[in-house]
Amino acid sequence: IKNASQSLDRILGKMISDFNITHSQPGIKIFDGIIGIKELYNDILKEKGEILLMRSSREITSQEILEHIHNQVSKQVQANISVRVISPLMSDTFEKMEFDKERLTTRRIVPKEILDIPAQIIIYADKVAITTYDAPFTTTIIENVIIKTTFASMFEYIWGKSKEEHDKICRELEIEMKKKTTTLS
C-alpha cells in the first residue's frame, strides 16, 4: 500500500503539472549544468525567432560552456536568428562588438554598475530562460506568454532608456582608440 501510495503521488504530481501547462499556467523546466545550456540552445534553434538577451556580468570560465556558446552563435547565424543584447560594460565587451554584425547582433552597452545581474536572461518565442553561471550553474526555462511579455516589456524599456548611455560609452571608446593609435604611430 505504501509503494502504491508513493507511485500515485508521483503520477499525480506530473499529471497536475501537465494540466497546468495546457491551461495557460507556466511550464517550468529546470536543468543543472551543461545539460541546461544544451536544452536551451536546441530550443532556441527549434523556435527560430529573434532573441532578446540581458547579459550577466559574471565571467564564464568553463571552457565547455564557452565552446557551446561559440557553436550556438554559429548555428544561430546559419538559421538567420537575430539577437539584441543589453550588455554591462565588461573587459571583453568591445572585443565582442567587433563581430556583432556578422553574428546578427545589435548591442546596447550600459555601465556595469547599472546592470550588474548575476544571471543571464534570454527572451525568445513565448519563453524566458534564466541561466546562472555561478557554480552550480542552472538553467530555468519558463514557457508562458504573459511572463514572456512582461520580461520583453522590461527589456524594451531598458533598451530604449540605454541608448544615450550606450552612445556616450562608444564615443569615449573611439577617443581612447584614437589616442592609442596616435601614440603607436
Coordinates of N, CA, C and O in Angstrom, one line a residue:
I1 N 0.8 -1.2 0.0 CA 0.0 0.0 0.0 C 0.9 1.2 0.0 O 0.6 2.2 -0.7
K2 N 1.9 1.2 0.8 CA 2.9 2.4 0.9 C 3.5 2.7 -0.5 O 3.5 3.8 -0.9
N3 N 4.0 1.6 -1.2 CA 4.6 1.8 -2.5 C 3.6 2.3 -3.5 O 3.9 3.2 -4.3
A4 N 2.3 1.8 -3.5 CA 1.3 2.2 -4.4 C 1.0 3.7 -4.1 O 0.8 4.5 -5.1
S5 N 0.9 4.1 -2.9 CA 0.7 5.5 -2.5 C 1.7 6.4 -3.0 O 1.4 7.5 -3.6
Q6 N 3.0 6.0 -2.9 CA 4.1 6.8 -3.4 C 4.1 7.0 -4.9 O 4.3 8.0 -5.4
S7 N 3.8 5.9 -5.6 CA 3.7 5.9 -7.0 C 2.6 6.8 -7.5 O 2.7 7.6 -8.4
L8 N 1.4 6.7 -6.8 CA 0.3 7.6 -7.1 C 0.6 9.1 -6.9 O 0.3 9.9 -7.7
D9 N 1.3 9.4 -5.8 CA 1.8 10.7 -5.6 C 2.7 11.3 -6.7 O 2.5 12.4 -7.1
R10 N 3.6 10.5 -7.2 CA 4.5 10.9 -8.3 C 3.7 11.1 -9.5 O 3.9 12.1 -10.2
I11 N 2.8 10.2 -9.9 CA 2.0 10.3 -11.1 C 1.1 11.5 -11.0 O 0.9 12.3 -12.0
L12 N 0.4 11.7 -9.9 CA -0.5 12.8 -9.7 C 0.2 14.2 -9.9 O -0.3 15.1 -10.5
G13 N 1.5 14.3 -9.3 CA 2.3 15.5 -9.5 C 2.5 15.8 -10.9 O 2.4 17.0 -11.3
K14 N 2.9 14.8 -11.7 CA 3.2 15.0 -13.1 C 1.9 15.4 -13.9 O 1.9 16.3 -14.7
M15 N 0.8 14.7 -13.5 CA -0.5 15.0 -14.2 C -1.0 16.4 -13.9 O -1.5 17.1 -14.8
I16 N -0.8 16.8 -12.7 CA -1.2 18.2 -12.3 C -0.3 19.2 -13.1 O -0.8 20.2 -13.6
S17 N 1.0 19.0 -13.1 CA 1.9 19.8 -13.9 C 1.5 19.9 -15.4 O 1.4 21.0 -16.0
D18 N 1.2 18.7 -16.0 CA 0.8 18.7 -17.4 C -0.5 19.5 -17.6 O -0.7 20.2 -18.6
F19 N -1.5 19.3 -16.7 CA -2.8 20.0 -16.7 C -2.5 21.5 -16.7 O -3.1 22.3 -17.5
N20 N -1.7 22.0 -15.8 CA -1.4 23.4 -15.6 C -0.8 24.0 -16.9 O -1.2 25.1 -17.3
I21 N 0.1 23.2 -17.5 CA 0.7 23.7 -18.7 C -0.3 23.9 -19.8 O -0.3 24.9 -20.6
T22 N -1.2 22.9 -20.0 CA -2.2 23.0 -21.0 C -3.3 24.0 -20.7 O -4.1 24.3 -21.6
H23 N -3.4 24.5 -19.5 CA -4.4 25.5 -19.2 C -3.8 26.9 -18.8 O -4.2 27.5 -17.9
S24 N -2.8 27.3 -19.6 CA -2.1 28.6 -19.5 C -1.4 28.9 -18.3 O -1.0 30.0 -18.0
Q25 N -1.1 27.9 -17.5 CA -0.2 28.0 -16.4 C 1.2 27.9 -16.9 O 1.5 27.2 -17.9
P26 N 2.2 28.6 -16.3 CA 3.6 28.5 -16.7 C 4.1 27.0 -16.8 O 3.9 26.3 -15.8
G27 N 4.7 26.7 -17.9 CA 5.5 25.5 -17.9 C 6.9 25.8 -17.5 O 7.5 26.7 -18.0
I28 N 7.4 25.1 -16.5 CA 8.7 25.4 -16.0 C 9.6 24.2 -16.0 O 9.2 23.1 -15.6
K29 N 10.8 24.4 -16.7 CA 11.8 23.3 -16.7 C 13.1 23.8 -16.1 O 13.5 24.9 -16.4
I30 N 13.7 23.0 -15.2 CA 14.9 23.4 -14.6 C 15.9 22.3 -14.9 O 15.7 21.1 -14.7
F31 N 17.1 22.8 -15.3 CA 18.2 21.9 -15.7 C 19.5 22.3 -15.0 O 19.8 23.5 -14.9
D32 N 20.2 21.3 -14.5 CA 21.5 21.6 -13.9 C 22.6 21.4 -14.9 O 22.6 20.5 -15.8
G33 N 23.6 22.3 -14.8 CA 24.9 22.1 -15.6 C 24.7 22.3 -17.1 O 23.8 23.0 -17.5
I34 N 25.6 21.7 -17.8 CA 25.7 21.8 -19.2 C 24.5 21.3 -19.9 O 24.1 21.8 -21.0
I35 N 23.7 20.4 -19.3 CA 22.5 19.9 -19.9 C 21.5 21.0 -20.1 O 20.8 21.1 -21.2
G36 N 21.4 21.9 -19.2 CA 20.5 23.1 -19.3 C 20.9 24.0 -20.5 O 20.0 24.4 -21.3
I37 N 22.2 24.2 -20.7 CA 22.7 25.0 -21.8 C 22.3 24.3 -23.1 O 21.8 25.0 -24.0
K38 N 22.5 23.0 -23.2 CA 22.2 22.3 -24.4 C 20.7 22.3 -24.7 O 20.3 22.5 -25.9
E39 N 19.9 22.1 -23.7 CA 18.4 22.1 -23.9 C 18.0 23.5 -24.4 O 17.1 23.6 -25.3
L40 N 18.5 24.5 -23.7 CA 18.1 25.9 -24.1 C 18.5 26.2 -25.6 O 17.7 26.7 -26.3
Y41 N 19.7 25.9 -25.9 CA 20.2 26.2 -27.3 C 19.4 25.4 -28.3 O 19.1 25.9 -29.4
N42 N 19.1 24.1 -28.1 CA 18.3 23.3 -29.0 C 16.9 23.9 -29.2 O 16.4 24.0 -30.3
D43 N 16.4 24.4 -28.1 CA 15.0 25.0 -28.1 C 15.1 26.3 -28.9 O 14.1 26.6 -29.7
I44 N 16.1 27.1 -28.7 CA 16.2 28.4 -29.5 C 16.3 28.1 -31.0 O 15.6 28.8 -31.8
L45 N 17.1 27.1 -31.4 CA 17.2 26.8 -32.8 C 15.9 26.2 -33.3 O 15.5 26.5 -34.5
K46 N 15.1 25.5 -32.5 CA 13.8 25.0 -32.9 C 12.8 26.1 -33.1 O 12.1 26.1 -34.1
E47 N 12.8 27.1 -32.2 CA 11.8 28.2 -32.3 C 12.1 29.2 -33.4 O 11.2 29.8 -34.0
K48 N 13.4 29.5 -33.7 CA 13.9 30.3 -34.8 C 13.4 31.8 -34.8 O 13.4 32.4 -35.8
G49 N 13.1 32.3 -33.6 CA 12.7 33.7 -33.6 C 13.8 34.6 -33.0 O 14.8 34.1 -32.6
E50 N 13.6 35.9 -33.1 CA 14.5 36.9 -32.5 C 14.7 36.6 -31.0 O 13.8 36.2 -30.3
I51 N 16.0 36.8 -30.6 CA 16.3 36.7 -29.2 C 16.6 38.0 -28.6 O 17.3 38.9 -29.2
L52 N 16.1 38.2 -27.4 CA 16.4 39.4 -26.6 C 17.2 38.8 -25.4 O 16.8 37.9 -24.7
L53 N 18.4 39.4 -25.2 CA 19.3 38.9 -24.2 C 19.8 40.0 -23.3 O 20.2 41.0 -23.7
M54 N 19.7 39.7 -22.0 CA 20.3 40.6 -21.0 C 21.4 39.8 -20.4 O 21.3 38.8 -19.7
R55 N 22.6 40.3 -20.7 CA 23.8 39.5 -20.4 C 24.2 39.7 -18.9 O 24.1 40.8 -18.4
S56 N 24.6 38.6 -18.4 CA 25.1 38.6 -17.0 C 26.4 39.2 -16.9 O 27.2 39.2 -17.9
S57 N 26.7 39.8 -15.8 CA 28.0 40.4 -15.6 C 29.0 39.4 -15.1 O 30.2 39.7 -14.9
R58 N 28.6 38.2 -14.9 CA 29.5 37.1 -14.4 C 30.4 36.6 -15.6 O 29.9 36.4 -16.7
E59 N 31.6 36.4 -15.3 CA 32.5 35.9 -16.3 C 32.3 34.4 -16.4 O 32.2 33.7 -15.4
I60 N 32.3 33.9 -17.6 CA 32.1 32.5 -17.8 C 33.5 31.9 -17.9 O 34.3 32.3 -18.8
T61 N 33.9 31.0 -17.0 CA 35.2 30.4 -17.0 C 35.3 29.0 -17.6 O 36.3 28.5 -17.9
S62 N 34.1 28.3 -17.7 CA 34.1 27.0 -18.1 C 34.4 26.9 -19.6 O 33.6 27.5 -20.4
Q63 N 35.4 26.2 -20.0 CA 35.8 26.1 -21.5 C 34.7 25.4 -22.2 O 34.4 25.7 -23.4
E64 N 34.0 24.4 -21.5 CA 33.0 23.6 -22.2 C 31.8 24.5 -22.5 O 31.2 24.5 -23.6
I65 N 31.4 25.4 -21.6 CA 30.3 26.3 -21.8 C 30.7 27.3 -22.9 O 29.9 27.6 -23.8
L66 N 31.9 27.8 -22.8 CA 32.3 28.8 -23.9 C 32.3 28.2 -25.3 O 31.9 28.8 -26.2
E67 N 32.7 26.9 -25.4 CA 32.6 26.2 -26.6 C 31.2 26.0 -27.1 O 30.9 26.2 -28.3
H68 N 30.3 25.7 -26.2 CA 28.9 25.6 -26.6 C 28.3 26.9 -27.1 O 27.5 27.0 -28.0
I69 N 28.7 28.0 -26.4 CA 28.2 29.3 -26.8 C 28.7 29.7 -28.2 O 27.9 30.1 -29.0
H70 N 30.0 29.4 -28.4 CA 30.6 29.7 -29.7 C 29.9 28.9 -30.8 O 29.5 29.5 -31.9
N71 N 29.6 27.6 -30.6 CA 28.9 26.8 -31.6 C 27.5 27.3 -31.8 O 27.0 27.2 -32.9
Q72 N 26.8 27.7 -30.7 CA 25.5 28.1 -30.8 C 25.3 29.4 -31.6 O 24.4 29.5 -32.5
V73 N 26.3 30.3 -31.4 CA 26.2 31.6 -32.2 C 26.3 31.2 -33.7 O 25.6 31.8 -34.5
S74 N 27.2 30.3 -34.1 CA 27.3 29.9 -35.5 C 26.0 29.3 -36.0 O 25.6 29.6 -37.1
K75 N 25.4 28.5 -35.2 CA 24.2 27.8 -35.7 C 23.0 28.9 -35.8 O 22.2 28.8 -36.7
Q76 N 23.0 29.8 -34.9 CA 22.0 30.9 -34.9 C 22.2 31.7 -36.2 O 21.2 32.1 -36.8
V77 N 23.4 32.0 -36.5 CA 23.7 32.8 -37.8 C 23.2 32.0 -39.0 O 22.5 32.6 -39.9
Q78 N 23.5 30.7 -39.0 CA 23.1 29.9 -40.1 C 21.5 29.9 -40.2 O 21.0 29.8 -41.3
A79 N 20.9 29.9 -39.1 CA 19.4 29.9 -39.0 C 18.8 31.3 -39.2 O 17.6 31.4 -39.1
N80 N 19.7 32.3 -39.4 CA 19.2 33.7 -39.5 C 18.5 34.2 -38.3 O 17.4 34.9 -38.4
I81 N 18.9 33.9 -37.1 CA 18.3 34.3 -35.9 C 19.1 35.5 -35.4 O 20.2 35.5 -35.1
S82 N 18.3 36.6 -35.3 CA 19.0 37.9 -34.8 C 18.9 38.0 -33.3 O 18.0 37.4 -32.7
V83 N 19.8 38.8 -32.7 CA 19.9 38.9 -31.3 C 20.0 40.4 -31.0 O 20.8 41.1 -31.6
R84 N 19.3 40.8 -30.0 CA 19.5 42.1 -29.4 C 20.0 41.9 -28.0 O 19.4 41.2 -27.2
V85 N 21.1 42.5 -27.6 CA 21.8 42.3 -26.4 C 21.9 43.6 -25.6 O 22.3 44.6 -26.1
I86 N 21.5 43.5 -24.3 CA 21.8 44.6 -23.4 C 22.9 44.0 -22.5 O 22.8 43.0 -21.9
S87 N 24.1 44.7 -22.6 CA 25.3 44.2 -22.0 C 25.9 45.2 -21.1 O 26.1 46.3 -21.4
P88 N 26.3 44.7 -19.9 CA 27.1 45.6 -19.0 C 28.5 45.8 -19.6 O 29.0 44.9 -20.3
L89 N 29.1 46.9 -19.4 CA 30.4 47.2 -19.9 C 31.4 46.3 -19.1 O 31.5 46.4 -17.9
M90 N 32.0 45.4 -19.9 CA 33.0 44.5 -19.3 C 34.3 44.5 -20.1 O 34.3 45.1 -21.2
S91 N 35.3 43.8 -19.6 CA 36.6 43.8 -20.3 C 36.5 43.3 -21.7 O 37.3 43.7 -22.6
D92 N 35.6 42.4 -22.0 CA 35.5 41.8 -23.4 C 34.4 42.4 -24.2 O 34.2 42.0 -25.4
T93 N 33.7 43.4 -23.8 CA 32.5 44.0 -24.5 C 32.9 44.5 -25.9 O 32.3 44.1 -26.9
F94 N 34.0 45.3 -25.9 CA 34.3 45.9 -27.2 C 34.9 44.9 -28.2 O 34.7 45.0 -29.4
E95 N 35.6 43.9 -27.6 CA 36.1 42.8 -28.5 C 34.9 42.0 -29.1 O 34.9 41.7 -30.3
K96 N 33.8 41.8 -28.3 CA 32.7 41.1 -28.9 C 31.9 42.0 -29.9 O 31.4 41.5 -30.9
M97 N 32.0 43.3 -29.7 CA 31.3 44.2 -30.6 C 31.8 44.2 -32.0 O 31.1 44.4 -33.0
E98 N 33.1 43.8 -32.2 CA 33.7 43.8 -33.5 C 33.1 42.7 -34.4 O 33.1 42.8 -35.6
F99 N 32.4 41.7 -33.8 CA 31.8 40.6 -34.5 C 30.3 40.7 -34.5 O 29.7 39.8 -35.0
D100 N 29.7 41.7 -33.9 CA 28.3 41.8 -33.8 C 27.5 41.7 -35.1 O 26.6 41.0 -35.2
K101 N 28.0 42.5 -36.1 CA 27.3 42.5 -37.4 C 27.2 41.1 -38.0 O 26.2 40.6 -38.4
E102 N 28.4 40.4 -38.1 CA 28.4 39.1 -38.7 C 27.6 38.1 -37.8 O 27.2 37.0 -38.3
R103 N 27.4 38.4 -36.6 CA 26.7 37.5 -35.7 C 25.2 37.8 -35.6 O 24.5 37.3 -34.7
L104 N 24.8 38.8 -36.4 CA 23.4 39.2 -36.5 C 23.0 39.8 -35.1 O 21.8 39.6 -34.7
T105 N 23.9 40.5 -34.5 CA 23.7 41.0 -33.1 C 23.7 42.5 -33.1 O 24.5 43.2 -33.8
T106 N 22.7 43.1 -32.4 CA 22.7 44.5 -32.1 C 22.8 44.7 -30.6 O 22.1 44.0 -29.9
R107 N 23.7 45.5 -30.2 CA 24.1 45.6 -28.8 C 23.9 47.0 -28.2 O 24.1 48.0 -28.9
R108 N 23.4 47.0 -27.0 CA 23.4 48.3 -26.2 C 24.3 48.0 -24.9 O 24.1 47.0 -24.2
I109 N 25.2 48.9 -24.7 CA 26.1 48.8 -23.6 C 25.7 49.7 -22.5 O 25.4 50.9 -22.8
V110 N 25.7 49.2 -21.3 CA 25.4 50.1 -20.1 C 26.5 49.9 -19.1 O 27.2 48.9 -19.1
P111 N 26.7 50.9 -18.2 CA 27.7 50.7 -17.2 C 27.4 49.5 -16.3 O 26.2 49.2 -16.0
K112 N 28.4 48.8 -15.9 CA 28.2 47.6 -15.1 C 27.5 47.9 -13.8 O 26.7 47.1 -13.3
E113 N 27.7 49.1 -13.3 CA 27.1 49.4 -12.0 C 25.5 49.5 -12.2 O 24.8 49.3 -11.2
I114 N 25.1 49.8 -13.3 CA 23.6 49.9 -13.6 C 23.0 48.6 -13.9 O 21.9 48.3 -13.4
L115 N 23.7 47.7 -14.6 CA 23.2 46.4 -14.9 C 24.1 45.3 -14.5 O 24.8 44.7 -15.3
D116 N 24.2 45.1 -13.2 CA 25.1 44.1 -12.6 C 24.3 42.9 -12.2 O 24.1 42.6 -11.0
I117 N 23.8 42.1 -13.2 CA 22.9 41.0 -12.9 C 23.7 39.7 -12.9 O 24.5 39.4 -13.8
P118 N 23.5 38.9 -11.9 CA 24.3 37.6 -11.7 C 23.8 36.5 -12.7 O 24.5 35.5 -12.9
A119 N 22.6 36.6 -13.2 CA 22.1 35.6 -14.1 C 21.8 36.2 -15.5 O 21.4 37.3 -15.6
Q120 N 22.0 35.4 -16.5 CA 21.7 35.8 -17.9 C 20.2 35.5 -18.2 O 19.7 34.5 -17.8
I121 N 19.6 36.4 -18.9 CA 18.1 36.3 -19.2 C 18.0 36.3 -20.8 O 18.5 37.2 -21.4
I122 N 17.4 35.2 -21.3 CA 17.1 35.1 -22.7 C 15.6 35.1 -22.9 O 15.0 34.2 -22.3
I123 N 15.1 36.0 -23.7 CA 13.7 36.0 -24.0 C 13.5 35.6 -25.5 O 14.1 36.2 -26.4
Y124 N 12.7 34.6 -25.8 CA 12.5 34.1 -27.1 C 11.2 33.4 -27.2 O 10.7 32.9 -26.2
A125 N 10.6 33.3 -28.4 CA 9.3 32.6 -28.6 C 8.4 33.1 -27.5 O 8.2 34.3 -27.3
D126 N 7.7 32.2 -26.8 CA 6.9 32.5 -25.6 C 7.6 32.1 -24.4 O 6.9 31.6 -23.4
K127 N 8.9 32.2 -24.3 CA 9.7 31.7 -23.2 C 10.7 32.7 -22.7 O 11.1 33.6 -23.4
V128 N 11.0 32.4 -21.4 CA 12.1 33.2 -20.8 C 13.0 32.2 -20.1 O 12.6 31.3 -19.4
A129 N 14.3 32.3 -20.5 CA 15.3 31.4 -19.9 C 16.3 32.2 -19.0 O 16.7 33.2 -19.4
I130 N 16.5 31.7 -17.8 CA 17.4 32.3 -16.9 C 18.5 31.3 -16.5 O 18.2 30.2 -16.1
T131 N 19.7 31.7 -16.8 CA 20.8 30.9 -16.5 C 21.8 31.5 -15.5 O 22.2 32.7 -15.8
T132 N 22.1 30.8 -14.5 CA 23.1 31.3 -13.5 C 24.4 30.7 -13.9 O 24.5 29.5 -14.2
Y133 N 25.5 31.5 -13.9 CA 26.8 31.0 -14.3 C 27.7 30.8 -13.1 O 28.8 30.3 -13.2
D134 N 27.2 31.1 -11.9 CA 27.9 30.8 -10.7 C 27.7 29.3 -10.4 O 26.6 28.8 -10.6
A135 N 28.7 28.7 -9.9 CA 28.6 27.2 -9.6 C 27.7 27.0 -8.4 O 27.7 27.7 -7.5
P136 N 26.8 26.1 -8.5 CA 26.5 25.2 -9.6 C 25.6 26.0 -10.6 O 24.6 26.7 -10.1
F137 N 25.8 26.0 -11.9 CA 25.0 26.7 -12.8 C 23.8 26.0 -13.2 O 23.7 24.7 -13.2
T138 N 22.7 26.7 -13.3 CA 21.3 26.2 -13.5 C 20.6 27.0 -14.6 O 20.8 28.2 -14.7
T139 N 19.9 26.3 -15.4 CA 19.0 27.0 -16.4 C 17.6 26.7 -16.1 O 17.2 25.5 -16.0
T140 N 16.8 27.8 -16.0 CA 15.3 27.6 -15.8 C 14.6 28.2 -17.1 O 14.9 29.3 -17.4
I141 N 13.8 27.4 -17.7 CA 13.0 27.8 -18.9 C 11.6 27.9 -18.5 O 11.0 26.9 -18.0
I142 N 11.0 29.1 -18.6 CA 9.6 29.3 -18.3 C 8.9 29.6 -19.6 O 9.2 30.5 -20.3
E143 N 7.8 28.8 -19.8 CA 7.0 28.9 -21.0 C 5.7 29.4 -20.7 O 4.8 28.7 -20.1
N144 N 5.4 30.7 -20.9 CA 4.2 31.4 -20.6 C 4.2 32.7 -21.3 O 5.1 33.5 -21.1
V145 N 3.2 33.0 -22.2 CA 3.2 34.2 -23.0 C 3.1 35.5 -22.1 O 3.7 36.5 -22.4
I146 N 2.4 35.4 -21.0 CA 2.3 36.6 -20.1 C 3.6 36.9 -19.4 O 4.1 38.0 -19.4
I147 N 4.3 35.9 -19.0 CA 5.6 36.1 -18.4 C 6.6 36.5 -19.4 O 7.4 37.5 -19.2
K148 N 6.6 35.9 -20.6 CA 7.5 36.4 -21.7 C 7.2 37.8 -22.1 O 8.1 38.6 -22.2
T149 N 5.9 38.2 -22.1 CA 5.6 39.6 -22.5 C 6.1 40.6 -21.4 O 6.5 41.7 -21.7
T150 N 6.0 40.2 -20.2 CA 6.5 41.0 -19.0 C 8.0 41.2 -19.2 O 8.4 42.4 -19.1
F151 N 8.7 40.2 -19.4 CA 10.2 40.3 -19.5 C 10.5 41.1 -20.8 O 11.5 41.9 -20.7
A152 N 9.8 40.9 -21.9 CA 10.1 41.6 -23.1 C 9.8 43.1 -22.9 O 10.6 43.9 -23.4
S153 N 8.8 43.4 -22.2 CA 8.5 44.8 -21.9 C 9.6 45.5 -21.1 O 10.0 46.6 -21.4
M154 N 10.1 44.8 -20.1 CA 11.2 45.3 -19.3 C 12.4 45.5 -20.2 O 13.1 46.5 -20.1
F155 N 12.7 44.5 -21.0 CA 13.8 44.6 -21.9 C 13.7 45.8 -22.8 O 14.7 46.6 -23.0
E156 N 12.6 46.0 -23.4 CA 12.3 47.1 -24.4 C 12.5 48.5 -23.6 O 13.0 49.4 -24.2
Y157 N 12.1 48.5 -22.4 CA 12.2 49.8 -21.6 C 13.7 50.1 -21.4 O 14.2 51.2 -21.6
I158 N 14.4 49.1 -21.0 CA 15.9 49.3 -20.7 C 16.6 49.6 -22.1 O 17.4 50.4 -22.1
W159 N 16.2 48.9 -23.1 CA 16.8 49.1 -24.5 C 16.6 50.6 -24.8 O 17.6 51.2 -25.3
G160 N 15.4 51.1 -24.7 CA 15.1 52.5 -25.1 C 15.9 53.5 -24.2 O 16.4 54.5 -24.7
K161 N 15.9 53.3 -22.9 CA 16.5 54.2 -22.0 C 18.0 54.1 -22.0 O 18.7 55.1 -21.6
S162 N 18.6 53.1 -22.6 CA 20.0 52.9 -22.5 C 20.7 53.5 -23.7 O 22.0 53.5 -23.8
K163 N 20.0 54.0 -24.7 CA 20.6 54.5 -26.0 C 21.6 55.6 -25.7 O 22.8 55.6 -26.2
E164 N 21.2 56.6 -24.9 CA 22.1 57.7 -24.7 C 23.4 57.3 -24.0 O 24.5 57.7 -24.4
E165 N 23.3 56.4 -23.0 CA 24.5 56.0 -22.2 C 25.3 55.1 -23.2 O 26.6 55.2 -23.1
H166 N 24.7 54.3 -24.0 CA 25.4 53.4 -25.0 C 26.3 54.3 -25.9 O 27.5 54.1 -26.1
D167 N 25.6 55.4 -26.5 CA 26.3 56.3 -27.4 C 27.5 57.0 -26.7 O 28.5 57.1 -27.3
K168 N 27.3 57.4 -25.5 CA 28.4 58.0 -24.7 C 29.5 57.1 -24.5 O 30.7 57.5 -24.7
I169 N 29.3 55.8 -24.1 CA 30.3 54.9 -23.9 C 31.1 54.6 -25.2 O 32.3 54.6 -25.3
C170 N 30.4 54.5 -26.3 CA 31.0 54.3 -27.7 C 31.9 55.5 -28.1 O 33.0 55.3 -28.6
R171 N 31.4 56.7 -27.8 CA 32.2 57.9 -28.1 C 33.5 57.9 -27.3 O 34.6 58.2 -27.9
E172 N 33.4 57.6 -26.0 CA 34.6 57.5 -25.2 C 35.6 56.5 -25.7 O 36.8 56.7 -25.7
L173 N 35.1 55.3 -26.1 CA 35.9 54.3 -26.7 C 36.6 54.8 -27.9 O 37.8 54.5 -28.1
E174 N 35.9 55.4 -28.8 CA 36.6 55.9 -30.0 C 37.7 56.9 -29.7 O 38.8 56.9 -30.3
I175 N 37.5 57.8 -28.7 CA 38.5 58.7 -28.3 C 39.7 58.0 -27.8 O 40.9 58.3 -28.1
E176 N 39.5 56.9 -26.9 CA 40.6 56.1 -26.4 C 41.4 55.4 -27.5 O 42.6 55.4 -27.5
M177 N 40.6 54.9 -28.5 CA 41.3 54.1 -29.6 C 42.1 55.1 -30.4 O 43.2 54.7 -30.8
K178 N 41.6 56.3 -30.6 CA 42.4 57.3 -31.4 C 43.7 57.7 -30.7 O 44.7 57.8 -31.3
K179 N 43.6 57.8 -29.4 CA 44.8 58.2 -28.6 C 45.8 57.0 -28.7 O 47.0 57.3 -28.9
K180 N 45.4 55.8 -28.6 CA 46.3 54.7 -28.7 C 46.9 54.6 -30.1 O 48.1 54.3 -30.2
T181 N 46.1 54.8 -31.1 CA 46.6 54.8 -32.5 C 47.7 55.9 -32.7 O 48.7 55.7 -33.3
T182 N 47.4 57.1 -32.2 CA 48.3 58.2 -32.3 C 49.6 57.9 -31.5 O 50.7 58.2 -32.0
T183 N 49.5 57.3 -30.4 CA 50.7 57.0 -29.5 C 51.6 56.0 -30.2 O 52.8 56.0 -30.2
L184 N 50.9 55.0 -30.9 CA 51.7 53.9 -31.6 C 52.3 54.4 -32.8 O 53.4 53.8 -33.3
S185 N 51.8 55.5 -33.4 CA 52.4 56.0 -34.7 C 53.6 56.8 -34.3 O 54.6 56.9 -34.5

